[in-house]
PDB file of C-alpha atoms in Angstrom:
ATOM      1  CA  MET A  10      67.125  63.720  91.063  1.00 48.00           C
ATOM      2  CA  THR A  11      67.571  61.868  94.347  1.00 50.00           C
ATOM      3  CA  ASN A  12      69.534  58.677  94.724  1.00 53.00           C
ATOM      4  CA  HIS A  13      66.219  56.876  94.830  1.00 52.00           C
ATOM      5  CA  GLU A  14      65.164  58.396  91.542  1.00 48.00           C
ATOM      6  CA  GLN A  15      68.541  57.691  89.951  1.00 51.00           C
ATOM      7  CA  SER A  16      68.037  54.020  90.554  1.00 58.00           C
ATOM      8  CA  ASP A  17      64.555  54.116  89.085  1.00 86.00           C
ATOM      9  CA  ARG A  18      64.287  51.981  85.973  1.00 87.00           C
ATOM     10  CA  GLY A  19      61.793  54.338  84.341  1.00 89.00           C
ATOM     11  CA  THR A  20      64.161  57.274  84.596  1.00 94.00           C
ATOM     12  CA  GLN A  21      67.016  55.160  83.310  1.00 96.00           C
ATOM     13  CA  SER A  22      64.929  54.057  80.350  1.00 96.00           C
ATOM     14  CA  GLN A  23      64.071  57.674  79.550  1.00 96.00           C
ATOM     15  CA  MET A  24      67.768  58.523  79.521  1.00 97.00           C
ATOM     16  CA  LEU A  25      68.497  55.489  77.346  1.00 98.00           C
ATOM     17  CA  GLU A  26      65.812  56.664  74.941  1.00 98.00           C
ATOM     18  CA  ILE A  27      67.972  59.688  74.091  1.00 98.00           C
ATOM     19  CA  ALA A  28      70.912  57.407  73.306  1.00 98.00           C
ATOM     20  CA  ILE A  29      68.653  55.226  71.137  1.00 98.00           C
ATOM     21  CA  GLU A  30      67.469  58.298  69.224  1.00 98.00           C
ATOM     22  CA  GLU A  31      71.113  59.085  68.549  1.00 98.00           C
ATOM     23  CA  ALA A  32      71.802  55.526  67.394  1.00 98.00           C
ATOM     24  CA  ARG A  33      68.858  55.718  64.994  1.00 98.00           C
ATOM     25  CA  GLN A  34      70.056  59.091  63.736  1.00 98.00           C
ATOM     26  CA  GLY A  35      73.453  57.522  63.051  1.00 98.00           C
ATOM     27  CA  LEU A  36      71.829  54.673  61.159  1.00 98.00           C
ATOM     28  CA  SER A  37      69.798  57.128  59.068  1.00 98.00           C
ATOM     29  CA  GLU A  38      73.098  58.803  58.116  1.00 98.00           C
ATOM     30  CA  GLY A  39      74.498  55.480  56.945  1.00 98.00           C
ATOM     31  CA  GLY A  40      76.560  55.019  60.105  1.00 98.00           C
ATOM     32  CA  ILE A  41      76.968  52.443  62.847  1.00 98.00           C
ATOM     33  CA  PRO A  42      73.905  52.644  65.129  1.00 98.00           C
ATOM     34  CA  ILE A  43      75.439  53.317  68.531  1.00 98.00           C
ATOM     35  CA  GLY A  44      74.392  56.363  70.526  1.00 98.00           C
ATOM     36  CA  ALA A  45      75.207  57.896  73.880  1.00 98.00           C
ATOM     37  CA  ALA A  46      74.354  60.807  76.153  1.00 98.00           C
ATOM     38  CA  ILE A  47      75.738  62.422  79.287  1.00 98.00           C
ATOM     39  CA  PHE A  48      73.476  63.693  82.041  1.00 98.00           C
ATOM     40  CA  ASP A  49      74.150  65.351  85.357  1.00 96.00           C
ATOM     41  CA  ARG A  50      72.770  63.758  88.515  1.00 92.00           C
ATOM     42  CA  HIS A  51      69.686  65.947  88.302  1.00 92.00           C
ATOM     43  CA  GLY A  52      68.830  64.366  84.976  1.00 93.00           C
ATOM     44  CA  ASN A  53      69.805  67.360  82.863  1.00 96.00           C
ATOM     45  CA  LEU A  54      71.129  66.442  79.433  1.00 98.00           C
ATOM     46  CA  LEU A  55      74.638  67.836  78.885  1.00 98.00           C
ATOM     47  CA  GLY A  56      75.657  66.194  75.631  1.00 98.00           C
ATOM     48  CA  ARG A  57      74.393  63.585  73.178  1.00 98.00           C
ATOM     49  CA  GLY A  58      76.057  61.944  70.226  1.00 98.00           C
ATOM     50  CA  HIS A  59      76.604  58.896  68.082  1.00 98.00           C
ATOM     51  CA  ASN A  60      79.241  56.891  66.296  1.00 98.00           C
ATOM     52  CA  ARG A  61      80.537  58.832  63.279  1.00 97.00           C
ATOM     53  CA  ARG A  62      83.209  56.499  61.866  1.00 97.00           C
ATOM     54  CA  ILE A  63      81.520  56.313  58.484  1.00 97.00           C
ATOM     55  CA  GLN A  64      80.052  59.805  58.332  1.00 97.00           C
ATOM     56  CA  GLU A  65      83.248  61.669  59.203  1.00 96.00           C
ATOM     57  CA  ASN A  66      85.863  59.065  58.287  1.00 94.00           C
ATOM     58  CA  ASP A  67      86.932  59.387  61.929  1.00 95.00           C
ATOM     59  CA  PRO A  68      87.663  56.223  63.914  1.00 96.00           C
ATOM     60  CA  SER A  69      87.851  58.131  67.206  1.00 96.00           C
ATOM     61  CA  ILE A  70      84.207  59.118  67.352  1.00 97.00           C
ATOM     62  CA  HIS A  71      82.492  56.330  69.179  1.00 97.00           C
ATOM     63  CA  GLY A  72      79.129  57.329  70.613  1.00 98.00           C
ATOM     64  CA  GLU A  73      80.465  57.945  74.117  1.00 98.00           C
ATOM     65  CA  THR A  74      83.292  60.147  72.880  1.00 97.00           C
ATOM     66  CA  ASP A  75      80.863  62.111  70.721  1.00 98.00           C
ATOM     67  CA  ALA A  76      78.540  62.764  73.691  1.00 98.00           C
ATOM     68  CA  PHE A  77      81.523  63.590  75.913  1.00 98.00           C
ATOM     69  CA  ARG A  78      82.972  66.129  73.508  1.00 97.00           C
ATOM     70  CA  ARG A  79      79.628  67.743  72.824  1.00 97.00           C
ATOM     71  CA  ALA A  80      79.134  68.254  76.567  1.00 97.00           C
ATOM     72  CA  GLY A  81      82.211  70.512  76.424  1.00 96.00           C
ATOM     73  CA  ARG A  82      84.565  71.114  79.318  1.00 96.00           C
ATOM     74  CA  GLN A  83      83.064  70.265  82.692  1.00 95.00           C
ATOM     75  CA  ARG A  84      84.373  71.227  86.094  1.00 92.00           C
ATOM     76  CA  THR A  85      83.800  67.691  87.336  1.00 96.00           C
ATOM     77  CA  TYR A  86      82.469  64.357  86.139  1.00 97.00           C
ATOM     78  CA  ARG A  87      81.843  62.931  89.604  1.00 97.00           C
ATOM     79  CA  ASP A  88      78.171  63.869  89.340  1.00 97.00           C
ATOM     80  CA  LYS A  89      77.665  62.733  85.744  1.00 98.00           C
ATOM     81  CA  ILE A  90      75.972  59.711  84.211  1.00 98.00           C
ATOM     82  CA  MET A  91      77.072  58.214  80.882  1.00 98.00           C
ATOM     83  CA  VAL A  92      74.283  56.462  78.994  1.00 98.00           C
ATOM     84  CA  THR A  93      75.079  54.410  75.931  1.00 98.00           C
ATOM     85  CA  THR A  94      73.201  51.924  73.770  1.00 98.00           C
ATOM     86  CA  LEU A  95      76.125  49.469  73.919  1.00 98.00           C
ATOM     87  CA  ALA A  96      78.643  48.458  76.569  1.00 98.00           C
ATOM     88  CA  PRO A  97      81.667  50.754  76.102  1.00 98.00           C
ATOM     89  CA  CYS A  98      84.815  49.444  74.406  1.00 98.00           C
ATOM     90  CA  TRP A  99      88.232  49.762  76.087  1.00 98.00           C
ATOM     91  CA  TYR A 100      88.678  53.214  74.627  1.00 98.00           C
ATOM     92  CA  CYS A 101      85.396  54.538  75.989  1.00 98.00           C
ATOM     93  CA  SER A 102      85.759  52.563  79.231  1.00 98.00           C
ATOM     94  CA  GLY A 103      89.090  54.326  79.662  1.00 98.00           C
ATOM     95  CA  LEU A 104      87.282  57.627  79.141  1.00 98.00           C
ATOM     96  CA  VAL A 105      84.868  56.781  81.948  1.00 98.00           C
ATOM     97  CA  ARG A 106      87.669  55.772  84.300  1.00 98.00           C
ATOM     98  CA  GLN A 107      90.031  58.658  83.516  1.00 97.00           C
ATOM     99  CA  PHE A 108      87.419  61.303  84.098  1.00 97.00           C
ATOM    100  CA  GLY A 109      85.842  59.586  87.091  1.00 97.00           C
ATOM    101  CA  ILE A 110      82.318  59.189  85.755  1.00 98.00           C
ATOM    102  CA  PRO A 111      80.727  57.127  88.545  1.00 98.00           C
ATOM    103  CA  THR A 112      77.713  55.665  86.734  1.00 98.00           C
ATOM    104  CA  VAL A 113      77.295  54.109  83.298  1.00 98.00           C
ATOM    105  CA  ILE A 114      73.933  52.941  81.974  1.00 98.00           C
ATOM    106  CA  VAL A 115      74.245  50.577  79.019  1.00 98.00           C
ATOM    107  CA  GLY A 116      71.429  49.505  76.746  1.00 98.00           C
ATOM    108  CA  GLU A 117      72.994  46.113  76.267  1.00 98.00           C
ATOM    109  CA  SER A 118      76.170  44.064  76.530  1.00 98.00           C
ATOM    110  CA  THR A 119      75.076  41.124  74.376  1.00 98.00           C
ATOM    111  CA  ASN A 120      76.542  42.171  71.038  1.00 98.00           C
ATOM    112  CA  PHE A 121      79.722  43.417  72.728  1.00 97.00           C
ATOM    113  CA  ARG A 122      80.776  43.290  76.350  1.00 96.00           C
ATOM    114  CA  GLY A 123      83.600  45.855  76.183  1.00 96.00           C
ATOM    115  CA  GLY A 124      85.205  46.906  79.458  1.00 97.00           C
ATOM    116  CA  ILE A 125      82.232  46.763  81.810  1.00 97.00           C
ATOM    117  CA  ASP A 126      83.730  44.128  84.114  1.00 98.00           C
ATOM    118  CA  TRP A 127      86.897  46.217  84.408  1.00 98.00           C
ATOM    119  CA  LEU A 128      84.840  49.313  85.142  1.00 98.00           C
ATOM    120  CA  ARG A 129      82.962  47.487  87.894  1.00 98.00           C
ATOM    121  CA  GLU A 130      86.246  46.211  89.361  1.00 98.00           C
ATOM    122  CA  ASN A 131      87.349  49.825  89.490  1.00 97.00           C
ATOM    123  CA  GLY A 132      84.303  51.076  91.345  1.00 98.00           C
ATOM    124  CA  VAL A 133      82.107  52.273  88.489  1.00 98.00           C
ATOM    125  CA  GLU A 134      78.416  51.448  88.799  1.00 98.00           C
ATOM    126  CA  VAL A 135      77.381  49.821  85.515  1.00 98.00           C
ATOM    127  CA  ILE A 136      73.632  49.364  85.025  1.00 97.00           C
ATOM    128  CA  ASP A 137      72.763  47.060  82.129  1.00 98.00           C
ATOM    129  CA  LEU A 138      69.180  47.601  80.952  1.00 98.00           C
ATOM    130  CA  ASN A 139      69.364  44.609  78.598  1.00 98.00           C
ATOM    131  CA  SER A 140      67.243  46.425  76.017  1.00 98.00           C
ATOM    132  CA  ALA A 141      65.830  44.180  73.296  1.00 98.00           C
ATOM    133  CA  GLU A 142      65.563  47.259  71.072  1.00 98.00           C
ATOM    134  CA  CYS A 143      69.263  48.051  71.464  1.00 98.00           C
ATOM    135  CA  ILE A 144      70.282  44.445  70.909  1.00 98.00           C
ATOM    136  CA  LYS A 145      68.262  44.149  67.695  1.00 98.00           C
ATOM    137  CA  LEU A 146      69.298  47.534  66.324  1.00 98.00           C
ATOM    138  CA  LEU A 147      72.994  46.698  66.464  1.00 98.00           C
ATOM    139  CA  ALA A 148      72.679  42.964  65.715  1.00 98.00           C
ATOM    140  CA  ASP A 149      70.864  43.762  62.471  1.00 98.00           C
ATOM    141  CA  TYR A 150      73.595  46.225  61.538  1.00 98.00           C
ATOM    142  CA  ILE A 151      76.417  43.820  62.351  1.00 98.00           C
ATOM    143  CA  ARG A 152      74.766  41.077  60.308  1.00 98.00           C
ATOM    144  CA  ALA A 153      74.543  43.372  57.281  1.00 98.00           C
ATOM    145  CA  ASN A 154      77.929  45.099  57.786  1.00 97.00           C
ATOM    146  CA  PRO A 155      80.329  42.721  59.530  1.00 97.00           C
ATOM    147  CA  ALA A 156      83.480  44.342  58.102  1.00 96.00           C
ATOM    148  CA  VAL A 157      82.546  47.823  59.309  1.00 96.00           C
ATOM    149  CA  TRP A 158      81.683  46.484  62.740  1.00 96.00           C
ATOM    150  CA  ASN A 159      84.979  44.629  63.045  1.00 95.00           C
ATOM    151  CA  GLU A 160      86.835  47.740  61.980  1.00 95.00           C
ATOM    152  CA  ASP A 161      85.045  49.754  64.654  1.00 95.00           C
ATOM    153  CA  ILE A 162      86.256  47.467  67.433  1.00 94.00           C
ATOM    154  CA  GLY A 163      89.701  46.788  65.985  1.00 95.00           C
ATOM    155  CA  VAL A 164      89.065  43.157  65.067  1.00 93.00           C
ATOM    156  CA  GLU A 165      90.574  41.755  61.880  1.00 85.00           C
TER     157      GLU A 165
ATOM    158  CA  MET B  25     112.075  49.317  58.909  1.00 48.00           C
ATOM    159  CA  THR B  26     113.328  46.030  60.266  1.00 50.00           C
ATOM    160  CA  ASN B  27     112.783  44.833  63.793  1.00 53.00           C
ATOM    161  CA  HIS B  28     116.353  45.791  64.460  1.00 52.00           C
ATOM    162  CA  GLU B  29     115.782  49.314  63.217  1.00 49.00           C
ATOM    163  CA  GLN B  30     112.504  49.616  65.114  1.00 50.00           C
ATOM    164  CA  SER B  31     114.356  49.074  68.327  1.00 58.00           C
ATOM    165  CA  ASP B  32     116.961  51.652  67.432  1.00 86.00           C
ATOM    166  CA  ARG B  33     116.982  54.538  69.842  1.00 87.00           C
ATOM    167  CA  GLY B  34     117.863  57.046  67.134  1.00 88.00           C
ATOM    168  CA  THR B  35     114.846  56.121  65.039  1.00 93.00           C
ATOM    169  CA  GLN B  36     112.614  56.250  68.090  1.00 96.00           C
ATOM    170  CA  SER B  37     113.942  59.686  68.963  1.00 96.00           C
ATOM    171  CA  GLN B  38     113.247  60.896  65.434  1.00 96.00           C
ATOM    172  CA  MET B  39     109.655  59.727  65.749  1.00 97.00           C
ATOM    173  CA  LEU B  40     109.371  61.366  69.166  1.00 98.00           C
ATOM    174  CA  GLU B  41     110.627  64.607  67.634  1.00 98.00           C
ATOM    175  CA  ILE B  42     107.433  64.815  65.576  1.00 98.00           C
ATOM    176  CA  ALA B  43     105.345  64.441  68.734  1.00 98.00           C
ATOM    177  CA  ILE B  44     107.435  67.123  70.455  1.00 98.00           C
ATOM    178  CA  GLU B  45     106.867  69.472  67.507  1.00 98.00           C
ATOM    179  CA  GLU B  46     103.152  68.913  67.976  1.00 98.00           C
ATOM    180  CA  ALA B  47     103.390  69.591  71.714  1.00 98.00           C
ATOM    181  CA  ARG B  48     105.226  72.858  71.032  1.00 98.00           C
ATOM    182  CA  GLN B  49     102.628  73.781  68.415  1.00 98.00           C
ATOM    183  CA  GLY B  50      99.917  73.220  71.031  1.00 98.00           C
ATOM    184  CA  LEU B  51     101.769  75.395  73.519  1.00 98.00           C
ATOM    185  CA  SER B  52     102.085  78.175  70.942  1.00 98.00           C
ATOM    186  CA  GLU B  53      98.315  78.037  70.504  1.00 98.00           C
ATOM    187  CA  GLY B  54      97.828  78.481  74.241  1.00 98.00           C
ATOM    188  CA  GLY B  55      97.105  74.808  74.795  1.00 98.00           C
ATOM    189  CA  ILE B  56      98.453  71.954  76.892  1.00 98.00           C
ATOM    190  CA  PRO B  57     101.806  70.860  75.416  1.00 98.00           C
ATOM    191  CA  ILE B  58     101.247  67.181  74.701  1.00 98.00           C
ATOM    192  CA  GLY B  59     101.730  65.819  71.208  1.00 98.00           C
ATOM    193  CA  ALA B  60     101.517  62.464  69.467  1.00 98.00           C
ATOM    194  CA  ALA B  61     101.974  60.765  66.138  1.00 98.00           C
ATOM    195  CA  ILE B  62     101.156  57.438  64.525  1.00 98.00           C
ATOM    196  CA  PHE B  63     103.571  55.681  62.220  1.00 98.00           C
ATOM    197  CA  ASP B  64     103.442  52.431  60.340  1.00 96.00           C
ATOM    198  CA  ARG B  65     106.149  49.844  60.909  1.00 92.00           C
ATOM    199  CA  HIS B  66     108.090  51.179  57.966  1.00 91.00           C
ATOM    200  CA  GLY B  67     108.403  54.524  59.706  1.00 93.00           C
ATOM    201  CA  ASN B  68     105.867  56.340  57.515  1.00 96.00           C
ATOM    202  CA  LEU B  69     103.958  59.068  59.335  1.00 98.00           C
ATOM    203  CA  LEU B  70     100.184  58.461  59.172  1.00 98.00           C
ATOM    204  CA  GLY B  71      98.852  61.087  61.550  1.00 98.00           C
ATOM    205  CA  ARG B  72     100.111  63.681  63.996  1.00 98.00           C
ATOM    206  CA  GLY B  73      98.282  65.818  66.522  1.00 98.00           C
ATOM    207  CA  HIS B  74      98.186  67.486  69.897  1.00 98.00           C
ATOM    208  CA  ASN B  75      95.968  68.159  72.859  1.00 98.00           C
ATOM    209  CA  ARG B  76      93.241  70.653  71.912  1.00 97.00           C
ATOM    210  CA  ARG B  77      91.240  70.951  75.144  1.00 97.00           C
ATOM    211  CA  ILE B  78      91.778  74.703  75.334  1.00 97.00           C
ATOM    212  CA  GLN B  79      91.862  75.514  71.655  1.00 97.00           C
ATOM    213  CA  GLU B  80      88.642  73.697  70.715  1.00 96.00           C
ATOM    214  CA  ASN B  81      86.912  73.550  74.106  1.00 94.00           C
ATOM    215  CA  ASP B  82      86.948  69.793  73.549  1.00 95.00           C
ATOM    216  CA  PRO B  83      87.988  67.516  76.417  1.00 96.00           C
ATOM    217  CA  SER B  84      88.152  64.465  74.156  1.00 96.00           C
ATOM    218  CA  ILE B  85      91.112  65.612  72.102  1.00 97.00           C
ATOM    219  CA  HIS B  86      94.143  64.331  73.912  1.00 97.00           C
ATOM    220  CA  GLY B  87      97.241  64.176  71.729  1.00 98.00           C
ATOM    221  CA  GLU B  88      96.897  60.462  71.007  1.00 98.00           C
ATOM    222  CA  THR B  89      93.254  60.784  69.974  1.00 97.00           C
ATOM    223  CA  ASP B  90      94.110  63.713  67.736  1.00 98.00           C
ATOM    224  CA  ALA B  91      96.849  61.755  65.957  1.00 98.00           C
ATOM    225  CA  PHE B  92      94.581  58.698  65.732  1.00 98.00           C
ATOM    226  CA  ARG B  93      91.702  60.600  64.154  1.00 97.00           C
ATOM    227  CA  ARG B  94      93.945  62.443  61.723  1.00 97.00           C
ATOM    228  CA  ALA B  95      95.329  59.132  60.514  1.00 97.00           C
ATOM    229  CA  GLY B  96      91.791  58.333  59.355  1.00 96.00           C
ATOM    230  CA  ARG B  97      90.362  54.845  59.042  1.00 96.00           C
ATOM    231  CA  GLN B  98      93.008  52.144  58.846  1.00 95.00           C
ATOM    232  CA  ARG B  99      92.568  48.540  57.808  1.00 92.00           C
ATOM    233  CA  THR B 100      94.643  47.393  60.756  1.00 96.00           C
ATOM    234  CA  TYR B 101      96.598  48.821  63.665  1.00 97.00           C
ATOM    235  CA  ARG B 102      98.701  45.696  64.269  1.00 97.00           C
ATOM    236  CA  ASP B 103     101.560  47.241  62.312  1.00 97.00           C
ATOM    237  CA  LYS B 104     101.306  50.725  63.794  1.00 98.00           C
ATOM    238  CA  ILE B 105     103.374  52.597  66.371  1.00 98.00           C
ATOM    239  CA  MET B 106     101.884  55.266  68.634  1.00 98.00           C
ATOM    240  CA  VAL B 107     104.373  57.894  69.729  1.00 98.00           C
ATOM    241  CA  THR B 108     103.439  60.402  72.395  1.00 98.00           C
ATOM    242  CA  THR B 109     105.306  62.950  74.500  1.00 98.00           C
ATOM    243  CA  LEU B 110     103.567  61.701  77.672  1.00 98.00           C
ATOM    244  CA  ALA B 111     102.472  58.306  78.972  1.00 98.00           C
ATOM    245  CA  PRO B 112      98.868  57.832  77.786  1.00 98.00           C
ATOM    246  CA  CYS B 113      95.989  58.280  80.247  1.00 98.00           C
ATOM    247  CA  TRP B 114      93.362  55.553  80.728  1.00 98.00           C
ATOM    248  CA  TYR B 115      91.343  56.958  77.847  1.00 98.00           C
ATOM    249  CA  CYS B 116      94.235  56.853  75.384  1.00 98.00           C
ATOM    250  CA  SER B 117      95.563  53.599  76.833  1.00 98.00           C
ATOM    251  CA  GLY B 118      92.124  52.150  76.130  1.00 98.00           C
ATOM    252  CA  LEU B 119      92.456  53.409  72.557  1.00 98.00           C
ATOM    253  CA  VAL B 120      95.751  51.554  72.172  1.00 98.00           C
ATOM    254  CA  ARG B 121      94.300  48.349  73.603  1.00 98.00           C
ATOM    255  CA  GLN B 122      91.002  48.431  71.716  1.00 97.00           C
ATOM    256  CA  PHE B 123      92.604  48.897  68.340  1.00 97.00           C
ATOM    257  CA  GLY B 124      95.485  46.543  68.998  1.00 97.00           C
ATOM    258  CA  ILE B 125      98.366  48.964  68.543  1.00 98.00           C
ATOM    259  CA  PRO B 126     101.327  46.781  69.545  1.00 98.00           C
ATOM    260  CA  THR B 127     103.960  49.419  70.302  1.00 98.00           C
ATOM    261  CA  VAL B 128     103.804  52.723  72.174  1.00 98.00           C
ATOM    262  CA  ILE B 129     106.798  55.041  72.469  1.00 98.00           C
ATOM    263  CA  VAL B 130     106.417  57.596  75.247  1.00 98.00           C
ATOM    264  CA  GLY B 131     108.581  60.634  75.761  1.00 98.00           C
ATOM    265  CA  GLU B 132     108.210  60.379  79.503  1.00 98.00           C
ATOM    266  CA  SER B 133     106.165  58.954  82.348  1.00 98.00           C
ATOM    267  CA  THR B 134     107.476  61.194  85.115  1.00 98.00           C
ATOM    268  CA  ASN B 135     104.812  63.888  85.110  1.00 98.00           C
ATOM    269  CA  PHE B 136     102.064  61.296  84.639  1.00 97.00           C
ATOM    270  CA  ARG B 137     102.260  57.522  84.507  1.00 96.00           C
ATOM    271  CA  GLY B 138      98.832  56.856  82.994  1.00 96.00           C
ATOM    272  CA  GLY B 139      98.035  53.292  81.966  1.00 97.00           C
ATOM    273  CA  ILE B 140     101.444  52.085  80.810  1.00 97.00           C
ATOM    274  CA  ASP B 141     101.720  49.281  83.375  1.00 98.00           C
ATOM    275  CA  TRP B 142      98.269  48.046  82.334  1.00 98.00           C
ATOM    276  CA  LEU B 143      99.271  48.188  78.674  1.00 98.00           C
ATOM    277  CA  ARG B 144     102.401  46.153  79.374  1.00 98.00           C
ATOM    278  CA  GLU B 145     100.349  43.601  81.332  1.00 98.00           C
ATOM    279  CA  ASN B 146      98.175  43.293  78.250  1.00 97.00           C
ATOM    280  CA  GLY B 147     101.025  42.637  75.863  1.00 98.00           C
ATOM    281  CA  VAL B 148     101.721  46.110  74.529  1.00 98.00           C
ATOM    282  CA  GLU B 149     105.385  47.033  74.144  1.00 98.00           C
ATOM    283  CA  VAL B 150     105.854  50.390  75.874  1.00 98.00           C
ATOM    284  CA  ILE B 151     109.196  52.104  75.258  1.00 97.00           C
ATOM    285  CA  ASP B 152     109.869  55.010  77.621  1.00 98.00           C
ATOM    286  CA  LEU B 153     112.518  57.352  76.209  1.00 97.00           C
ATOM    287  CA  ASN B 154     112.665  59.365  79.449  1.00 98.00           C
ATOM    288  CA  SER B 155     113.160  62.576  77.510  1.00 98.00           C
ATOM    289  CA  ALA B 156     114.343  65.496  79.628  1.00 98.00           C
ATOM    290  CA  GLU B 157     112.869  67.825  77.010  1.00 98.00           C
ATOM    291  CA  CYS B 158     109.412  66.253  77.321  1.00 98.00           C
ATOM    292  CA  ILE B 159     109.574  66.253  81.106  1.00 98.00           C
ATOM    293  CA  LYS B 160     110.491  69.922  81.284  1.00 98.00           C
ATOM    294  CA  LEU B 161     108.018  71.046  78.634  1.00 98.00           C
ATOM    295  CA  LEU B 162     105.037  69.615  80.520  1.00 98.00           C
ATOM    296  CA  ALA B 163     106.349  70.245  84.047  1.00 98.00           C
ATOM    297  CA  ASP B 164     106.717  73.944  83.262  1.00 98.00           C
ATOM    298  CA  TYR B 165     103.178  74.020  81.920  1.00 98.00           C
ATOM    299  CA  ILE B 166     101.729  72.184  84.911  1.00 98.00           C
ATOM    300  CA  ARG B 167     103.504  74.512  87.322  1.00 98.00           C
ATOM    301  CA  ALA B 168     102.004  77.544  85.570  1.00 98.00           C
ATOM    302  CA  ASN B 169      98.568  76.011  84.887  1.00 97.00           C
ATOM    303  CA  PRO B 170      97.758  73.446  87.572  1.00 97.00           C
ATOM    304  CA  ALA B 171      93.982  73.794  87.236  1.00 96.00           C
ATOM    305  CA  VAL B 172      93.986  73.151  83.482  1.00 96.00           C
ATOM    306  CA  TRP B 173      96.243  70.156  83.921  1.00 96.00           C
ATOM    307  CA  ASN B 174      94.051  68.661  86.637  1.00 95.00           C
ATOM    308  CA  GLU B 175      91.002  69.187  84.446  1.00 95.00           C
ATOM    309  CA  ASP B 176      92.736  67.379  81.601  1.00 95.00           C
ATOM    310  CA  ILE B 177      93.263  64.245  83.655  1.00 95.00           C
ATOM    311  CA  GLY B 178      89.989  64.416  85.585  1.00 94.00           C
ATOM    312  CA  VAL B 179      91.517  65.307  88.955  1.00 93.00           C
ATOM    313  CA  GLU B 180      89.671  67.723  91.214  1.00 85.00           C
TER     314      GLU B 180
END
C-alpha cells in the first residue's frame, strides 16, 4: 500500500469493515459491540478482536487491546495501523502512544471521544470516518445497557 | 484502613512486597520481572499479576493489566490502589486514568518514568517508594536482555 492508497477512503472503509464485523460478533455473544483490527502498512491484517468484558468477565479486554494481543509480538509498530469502531479510551490511547502506532482509524467519536485529541497532540494521525453504522450500533447498545457501558469506561 | 494508615510507609511497603513477589515469579518463568497488585482502600488484595510478554507471547499483559484483569469486574475503582514495581507506561497509565484509580504506588521510576507526571497532573496520587530492590531487579534484567526490554516499551 502506498501513502496515496493509505489515505484512500475506500481502503480505510474496508479496514473498518473488519472492525465492524468484530463489533457485531461481540454483540452476538451478548457483549459490548466495539471491534478493532491491526493492519500493517501494506494492508495485511495482523490481528482482530472485540470487547470481551461481559464474555470473559475481563475489564481489560477492550477491542483495541484484543486486536493488539491477537497480533502477537511485533518487531515494530511504526508501520502499523489501528482500526477501531470507536475512538479509543485513555487506556487504549495509551497503548497506541506507548507502542508508537502512527495511525488510528476510528469509526466514530460521537458516542465517546476518548483520547483522540491527546493522540493528535502527540503526533498520531487519527482519521475519523464518522460511520453512521458504527454510531448506531453502539448508541443502540448504550441505550439498552447504560450500566454496562458506564462500567466499561469507568463512569459511575 | 484509615487515611492515616494508607499513607503509612510500612503498609505501602507491605503492598509493594506482593508486587515484588509477582515480579520474581515472572523472572522465574523466564519473563520480564515487573509485578503489580490491586488493593481496595481497606488493604484487601483484589488481584495480583505480572508481565507475561514472554510467557504468553502477549504484548498486552504488562503487570498492571494482569493485576487489573485478575481482579475481575469491579463496581468502582475510586476506592482502589494500584501497586506496581515500576512506574506505569502510557498504556497502564491510561488504564489508571480511564478507570479512575486514585492512588498508584510505584516501586521505582528510575529505570523507566512512564506516565507518572501525567497522572499527577490529572489528579492521581502517585507514591514512589524508590525501592532499591525494585531498581536492581529490573536493571539487572534490562542489562541482560536489552532487546526484550525495548520491545516491551515500544522502543526500537
